[in-house]
Coordinates of C-alpha atoms in Angstrom, one line a residue:
X1 CA -20.9 -19.0 -9.7
X2 CA -16.7 -18.5 -10.8
X3 CA -16.0 -14.8 -12.2
X4 CA -13.2 -13.8 -14.6
X5 CA -11.4 -10.3 -13.3
X6 CA -9.7 -9.4 -16.4
X7 CA -6.9 -7.6 -16.6
X8 CA -7.9 -4.6 -19.8
X9 CA -4.5 -2.9 -19.3
X10 CA -1.9 -2.5 -16.5
X11 CA 0.1 -0.2 -15.3
X12 CA 3.8 0.0 -14.0
X13 CA 5.3 -3.3 -11.6
X14 CA 1.6 -4.2 -11.1
X15 CA 1.2 -7.2 -9.0
X16 CA -0.5 -9.5 -7.0
X17 CA 0.5 -8.5 -3.2
X18 CA -1.4 -9.9 0.6
X19 CA 1.2 -9.4 3.7
X20 CA 4.2 -11.4 2.8
X21 CA 6.4 -14.5 3.7
X22 CA 7.2 -14.2 7.9
X23 CA 10.1 -16.1 9.0
X24 CA 12.1 -17.2 5.6
X25 CA 15.2 -14.3 5.7
X26 CA 17.9 -17.2 7.6
X27 CA 17.1 -18.9 4.0
X28 CA 17.5 -15.9 2.4
X29 CA 13.8 -15.2 0.6
X30 CA 12.5 -11.3 2.7
X31 CA 8.6 -11.3 3.3
X32 CA 7.7 -8.7 0.0
X33 CA 4.0 -8.5 0.2
X34 CA 2.4 -4.8 0.5
X35 CA 5.0 -1.8 -0.2
X36 CA 1.3 -0.6 2.2
X37 CA 0.4 -3.2 4.6
X38 CA -2.0 -0.2 6.1
X39 CA -4.0 -0.3 2.6
X40 CA -4.6 -4.4 3.2
X41 CA -6.1 -3.3 6.9
X42 CA -8.4 -0.3 4.7
X43 CA -9.7 -3.1 2.1
X44 CA -11.0 -5.5 5.5
X45 CA -12.2 -3.1 6.8
X46 CA -14.4 -2.3 3.8
X47 CA -15.3 -6.4 2.3
X48 CA -15.3 -7.3 6.1
X49 CA -15.1 -11.1 6.4
X50 CA -15.7 -12.0 2.2
X51 CA -11.6 -10.7 1.6
X52 CA -9.2 -12.7 1.6
X53 CA -5.8 -10.7 2.3
X54 CA -4.9 -9.8 -1.6
X55 CA -5.1 -7.5 -3.6
X56 CA -4.2 -6.0 -7.1
X57 CA -1.0 -3.3 -6.1
X58 CA -1.0 -0.8 -8.7
X59 CA 2.8 1.7 -8.5
X60 CA 1.9 5.6 -9.4
X61 CA -0.5 4.3 -12.2
X62 CA -4.1 1.6 -12.6
X63 CA -4.7 0.3 -15.6
X64 CA -8.5 -0.6 -16.3
X65 CA -11.1 -4.1 -14.9
X66 CA -13.2 -5.9 -16.5
X67 CA -15.3 -8.5 -14.2
X68 CA -17.2 -11.7 -16.9
X69 CA -20.3 -13.7 -16.0
X70 CA -20.7 -11.4 -12.5
X71 CA -20.7 -8.6 -11.0
X72 CA -17.9 -8.0 -8.2
X73 CA -17.8 -5.6 -5.1
X74 CA -14.6 -4.1 -5.2
X75 CA -12.3 -2.0 -2.7
X76 CA -10.0 0.8 -3.9
X77 CA -7.7 1.7 -0.7
X78 CA -4.1 3.1 -0.2
X79 CA -2.3 5.5 -2.4
X80 CA -5.2 8.0 -3.8
X81 CA -5.4 7.2 -7.7
X82 CA -8.7 8.9 -10.4
X83 CA -11.1 6.3 -10.1
X84 CA -14.5 5.4 -12.3
X85 CA -16.5 2.6 -14.1
X86 CA -17.9 3.7 -17.7
X87 CA -16.9 7.0 -17.0
X88 CA -18.5 7.4 -13.6
X89 CA -16.1 8.9 -10.7
X90 CA -15.8 6.4 -8.0
X91 CA -13.7 7.7 -4.1
X92 CA -11.0 6.0 -3.4
X93 CA -11.1 4.5 -0.2
X94 CA -14.7 3.4 -0.8
X95 CA -16.0 -0.1 -1.9
X96 CA -18.1 0.2 -5.0
X97 CA -20.0 -3.2 -6.8
X98 CA -18.8 -3.3 -10.2
X99 CA -21.0 -5.4 -12.6
X100 CA -20.4 -7.7 -14.9
X101 CA -18.9 -6.2 -18.4
X102 CA -18.5 -2.8 -16.6
X103 CA -15.4 -1.1 -17.4
X104 CA -13.1 -0.1 -14.8
X105 CA -10.5 2.5 -15.2
X106 CA -7.8 3.4 -12.6
X107 CA -5.7 6.4 -13.2
X108 CA -2.6 8.0 -12.2
X109 CA -2.5 8.8 -8.1
X110 CA -2.9 11.9 -7.1
X111 CA -1.3 11.2 -3.3
X112 CA 0.7 8.5 -2.6
X113 CA 2.1 5.9 -5.4
X114 CA 1.4 2.8 -4.1
X115 CA -2.6 2.4 -4.6
X116 CA -5.1 -1.1 -4.0
X117 CA -8.0 -2.8 -6.0
X118 CA -9.3 -5.8 -4.0
X119 CA -12.7 -7.6 -4.4
X120 CA -15.4 -9.6 -2.0
X121 CA -14.2 -13.2 -2.6
X122 CA -11.0 -16.3 -3.4
X123 CA -8.9 -14.6 -5.4
X124 CA -8.1 -18.7 -6.7
X125 CA -4.2 -19.4 -6.7
X126 CA -2.2 -21.1 -4.8
X127 CA 0.0 -20.8 -2.1
X128 CA 4.1 -20.7 -2.6
X129 CA 6.4 -20.4 1.1
X130 CA 3.2 -19.6 2.7
X131 CA 1.4 -16.6 0.5
X132 CA 0.2 -16.3 -3.4
X133 CA 2.1 -12.7 -2.8
X134 CA 4.3 -11.9 -6.4
X135 CA 8.1 -11.8 -5.1
X136 CA 10.0 -9.9 -8.1
X137 CA 13.5 -10.1 -6.8
X138 CA 12.8 -13.8 -5.9
X139 CA 11.2 -14.7 -9.1
X140 CA 7.8 -15.5 -7.8
X141 CA 5.3 -14.7 -9.5
X142 CA 5.0 -12.2 -12.3
X143 CA 3.3 -8.2 -13.5
X144 CA 0.4 -8.6 -13.9
X145 CA -0.3 -7.9 -17.4
X146 CA -3.3 -6.8 -20.0
X147 CA -5.1 -9.8 -21.2
X148 CA -4.3 -11.4 -17.8
X149 CA -7.6 -12.8 -16.4
X150 CA -7.4 -13.8 -12.1
X151 CA -10.4 -16.3 -11.3
X152 CA -12.5 -15.1 -8.4
X153 CA -15.7 -16.9 -6.1
X154 CA -17.3 -14.3 -5.1
X155 CA -19.0 -13.3 -2.3
X156 CA -21.2 -11.0 -0.6
X157 CA -20.2 -7.6 0.6
X158 CA -21.5 -4.4 1.2
X159 CA -20.8 -1.2 -1.3
X160 CA -21.5 2.0 -0.9
X161 CA -19.2 2.5 2.2
X162 CA -16.2 4.8 2.6
X163 CA -13.3 5.3 5.6
X164 CA -12.8 8.4 6.4
X165 CA -9.7 10.4 3.6
X166 CA -6.0 9.9 4.9
X167 CA -4.0 12.5 5.8
X168 CA -1.2 13.2 3.2
X169 CA 2.2 15.8 4.4
X170 CA 4.0 17.1 2.0
X171 CA 7.1 17.0 3.6
X172 CA 6.9 14.2 6.4
X173 CA 9.5 13.0 9.4
X174 CA 10.0 9.5 10.4
X175 CA 11.4 7.5 13.8
X176 CA 14.2 6.0 13.4
X177 CA 16.1 3.8 15.8
X178 CA 20.0 2.9 16.2
X179 CA 21.6 0.5 13.4
X180 CA 24.6 -1.7 13.9
X181 CA 27.1 0.5 12.4
X182 CA 25.1 4.3 13.8
X183 CA 27.9 4.7 16.1
X184 CA 30.6 3.8 13.9
X185 CA 29.3 7.6 12.5
X186 CA 29.9 9.5 15.5
X187 CA 28.0 12.2 16.7
X188 CA 28.3 14.4 13.4
X189 CA 26.5 11.0 11.3
X190 CA 23.8 11.5 13.2
X191 CA 22.7 15.0 13.4
X192 CA 23.4 14.9 10.0
X193 CA 21.2 12.4 9.6
X194 CA 18.1 14.3 11.6
X195 CA 19.7 18.1 10.2
X196 CA 19.4 17.3 6.2
X197 CA 15.8 17.6 4.4
X198 CA 16.5 14.3 2.0
X199 CA 14.3 14.3 -1.9
X200 CA 13.2 10.7 -2.1
X201 CA 14.6 10.0 -5.9
X202 CA 13.1 8.0 -8.7
X203 CA 15.9 5.4 -8.1
X204 CA 12.4 3.6 -5.8
X205 CA 11.1 0.1 -6.2
X206 CA 10.1 -2.6 -3.9
X207 CA 13.5 -3.4 -3.1
X208 CA 14.4 0.4 -1.5
X209 CA 14.9 3.7 -2.5
X210 CA 18.0 5.8 -2.9
X211 CA 17.3 9.8 -0.9
X212 CA 19.7 12.6 -2.0
X213 CA 20.1 16.1 -0.9
X214 CA 22.1 19.0 -1.6
X215 CA 25.8 19.8 0.2
X216 CA 28.4 17.1 1.7
X217 CA 27.2 13.6 3.0
X218 CA 28.8 11.6 5.5
X219 CA 30.9 8.9 5.9
X220 CA 32.2 6.5 8.9
X221 CA 35.8 7.1 9.5
X222 CA 36.4 3.3 9.2
X223 CA 35.5 3.3 6.1
X224 CA 32.9 1.0 4.5
X225 CA 34.6 -2.3 4.7
X226 CA 32.5 -4.4 6.4
X227 CA 30.9 -8.1 6.8
X228 CA 28.3 -8.7 5.0
X229 CA 25.9 -9.6 7.5
X230 CA 21.4 -9.6 7.5
X231 CA 19.4 -6.5 7.1
X232 CA 16.8 -5.8 8.3
X233 CA 13.8 -3.8 7.0
X234 CA 13.7 -0.1 6.8
X235 CA 17.6 -0.2 7.3
X236 CA 19.3 2.9 5.9
X237 CA 21.7 2.0 4.5
X238 CA 25.3 4.3 3.2
X239 CA 26.2 3.4 -0.2
X240 CA 30.2 3.5 -1.9
X241 CA 28.6 7.0 -3.2
X242 CA 27.1 8.4 0.2
X243 CA 23.8 7.7 -1.1
X244 CA 21.1 6.8 1.4
X245 CA 19.0 3.7 0.4
X246 CA 16.3 3.4 2.8
X247 CA 15.3 -1.2 2.9
X248 CA 11.6 -1.7 1.6
X249 CA 9.6 -5.0 1.4
X250 CA 11.4 -6.9 -1.2
X251 CA 15.1 -6.0 -0.1
X252 CA 18.3 -8.5 -0.1
X253 CA 18.7 -10.1 3.6
X254 CA 22.1 -9.6 3.9
X255 CA 23.9 -6.6 2.8
X256 CA 28.1 -5.4 3.2
X257 CA 27.0 -1.6 3.0
X258 CA 26.7 0.7 6.8
X259 CA 24.1 1.1 8.0
X260 CA 23.1 4.4 9.3
X261 CA 19.5 4.3 11.3
X262 CA 16.9 1.8 10.3
X263 CA 13.2 3.9 10.5
X264 CA 10.8 1.5 13.2
X265 CA 8.2 0.0 11.1
X266 CA 5.6 1.7 12.2
X267 CA 6.7 4.6 10.0
X268 CA 7.7 2.4 7.1
X269 CA 4.5 2.1 5.3
X270 CA 3.8 5.7 5.1
X271 CA 7.9 6.3 3.9
X272 CA 6.9 4.0 1.4
X273 CA 4.3 6.1 -0.2
X274 CA 6.7 8.8 -0.5
X275 CA 6.3 10.0 -4.3
X276 CA 9.7 10.5 -6.2
X277 CA 10.5 14.0 -5.7
X278 CA 9.2 14.6 -2.0
X279 CA 11.2 15.6 0.6
X280 CA 11.7 14.0 4.1
X281 CA 13.5 14.4 7.6
X282 CA 14.6 11.3 10.3
X283 CA 14.5 11.4 13.9
X284 CA 16.5 9.5 16.2
X285 CA 13.5 8.1 18.9
X286 CA 15.1 5.5 21.3
X287 CA 13.8 1.5 22.0
X288 CA 10.3 1.9 24.4
X289 CA 8.8 5.1 21.6
X290 CA 9.3 2.3 18.6
X291 CA 7.9 -0.1 21.1
X292 CA 4.7 2.3 21.6
X293 CA 4.9 3.7 17.8
X294 CA 4.4 0.0 16.9
X295 CA 1.2 -0.5 18.9
X296 CA -0.4 3.0 18.5
X297 CA -0.4 1.5 14.6
X298 CA -1.3 -2.1 15.4
X299 CA -4.5 0.3 17.3
X300 CA -5.2 2.3 14.2
X301 CA -5.6 -0.6 11.9
X302 CA -8.5 -2.1 14.2
X303 CA -9.9 0.2 14.7
X304 CA -10.9 0.9 11.1
X305 CA -13.6 -1.0 10.5
X306 CA -15.4 1.0 13.5
X307 CA -14.3 4.1 10.6
X308 CA -16.6 2.7 7.8
X309 CA -19.8 4.0 7.7
X310 CA -21.8 5.0 4.3
X311 CA -21.2 6.9 2.6
X312 CA -23.4 10.1 1.1
X313 CA -23.8 9.9 -3.2
X314 CA -25.0 12.0 -6.2
X315 CA -27.6 9.2 -7.7
X316 CA -26.7 10.8 -10.8
X317 CA -22.9 10.1 -10.2
X318 CA -24.1 6.6 -9.4
X319 CA -23.1 3.8 -11.7
X320 CA -24.3 1.1 -9.3
X321 CA -27.2 3.2 -9.0
X322 CA -29.8 0.2 -9.8
X323 CA -27.9 -2.3 -7.0
X324 CA -29.7 -0.5 -4.4
X325 CA -33.2 -0.6 -3.1
X326 CA -34.6 3.1 -3.3
X327 CA -38.0 2.3 -1.8
X328 CA -39.0 -0.4 0.0
X329 CA -42.8 -1.4 0.1
X330 CA -45.9 -0.3 -1.8
X331 CA -47.2 3.4 -0.8
X332 CA -50.7 4.0 -1.8
X333 CA -51.7 7.5 -2.8
X334 CA -54.7 7.2 -0.4
X335 CA -54.0 5.0 2.5
X336 CA -52.0 6.8 5.2
X337 CA -51.8 2.6 7.0
X338 CA -48.6 2.6 4.1
X339 CA -46.8 6.3 4.7
X340 CA -44.9 5.4 7.3

C-alpha cells in the first residue's frame, strides 16, 4: 500500500536531500545533498534497512505533516527542533510511529540549523544525475511547499528508539588545511585566521556562509585578481570586501576569489549547523591530521547503529501508546502458572 505524506505547511528552504551527486564537478555540478550528512546516518541507524537515504531537510524551522491511508515510522534527526504529534511532544534524535491522519508539527530549531524528517519506506521520486536530492542552484528540484505530497511505499521499522543527544558547542573551533593561495597571504594571513573569532552571519545558504569579524581584515599582497579555477567544498574564499565566505554543499564549481584555507571534510557538517550570530574559530592542521580526522569521522558514523536504544517514556506522553504490546499473553489471578 502506498502512503501519501502530505505537507500541510512548510518552513523556509525545505527540500528533499540525500547524499548528493559525486563526480560531476568537471561538468559544473557540485555535490549538493544534505548539509548535515551525519543526520542521514542517524536516520539510517534509527530506521535500519527501511530507510532509503532520502530525507526532508528543514532549515531553521519545520512545518506540519500528515500521512494519509496508512501509518508511517519516522525519524527526527539533525538540528534539534521542537516537535509534537497532535500536541504530544516528541523526543528529537529518535524514531516514532506517525498514525494515519495524525499531524506532526515541527517548530523552530533550538540547536543547529538543519533538521531532518525521514521515513521508513521508499519515497517514489525519480533520480536525476544519480540522485533524488534538490539542487536549487542548478535548477534541479524545488523547495517543498504546503500542499505537496510525497508518495511512500512504507516498510516496517522499530518506533520508540533513540540515539544519545548530540553535543552542541556554542563557540566551536574548526580545523582547516592550507589552500591554493594560502601562501600568498603570508604568515600574517595565517596568524590572522587562527587568532580571529568570526561570527557567522545571516548571509548563509546551501551555497555558502559569510563570516564577519571585528577589526581590520586581511588582504593578499598580490591583490584579488587570480585566474578562475576549480574550488572545493569547505574552501574559505576572501571576497573583494574582505569577507571570508565558506563554500558549502551547493557552491559553484569554479571561482576567482583567493582561498586562504579549506575547512576539512570531517568538520564541515558541524560548521553548516552553526547558527547565525554564533562565533567560530579556525586552526590549521596538516594533511595527516586531516586524514586521521576523516577516518575517525567515518568510524563515528559507522558506530551510530550500536548506540540506538529504546526510549524510556512516560505512557501519558506517548501519542502512539496503542501501537505497543503492553501485556503479552493472558494472566490469571488464580492460576500461578500464568504469573511468570
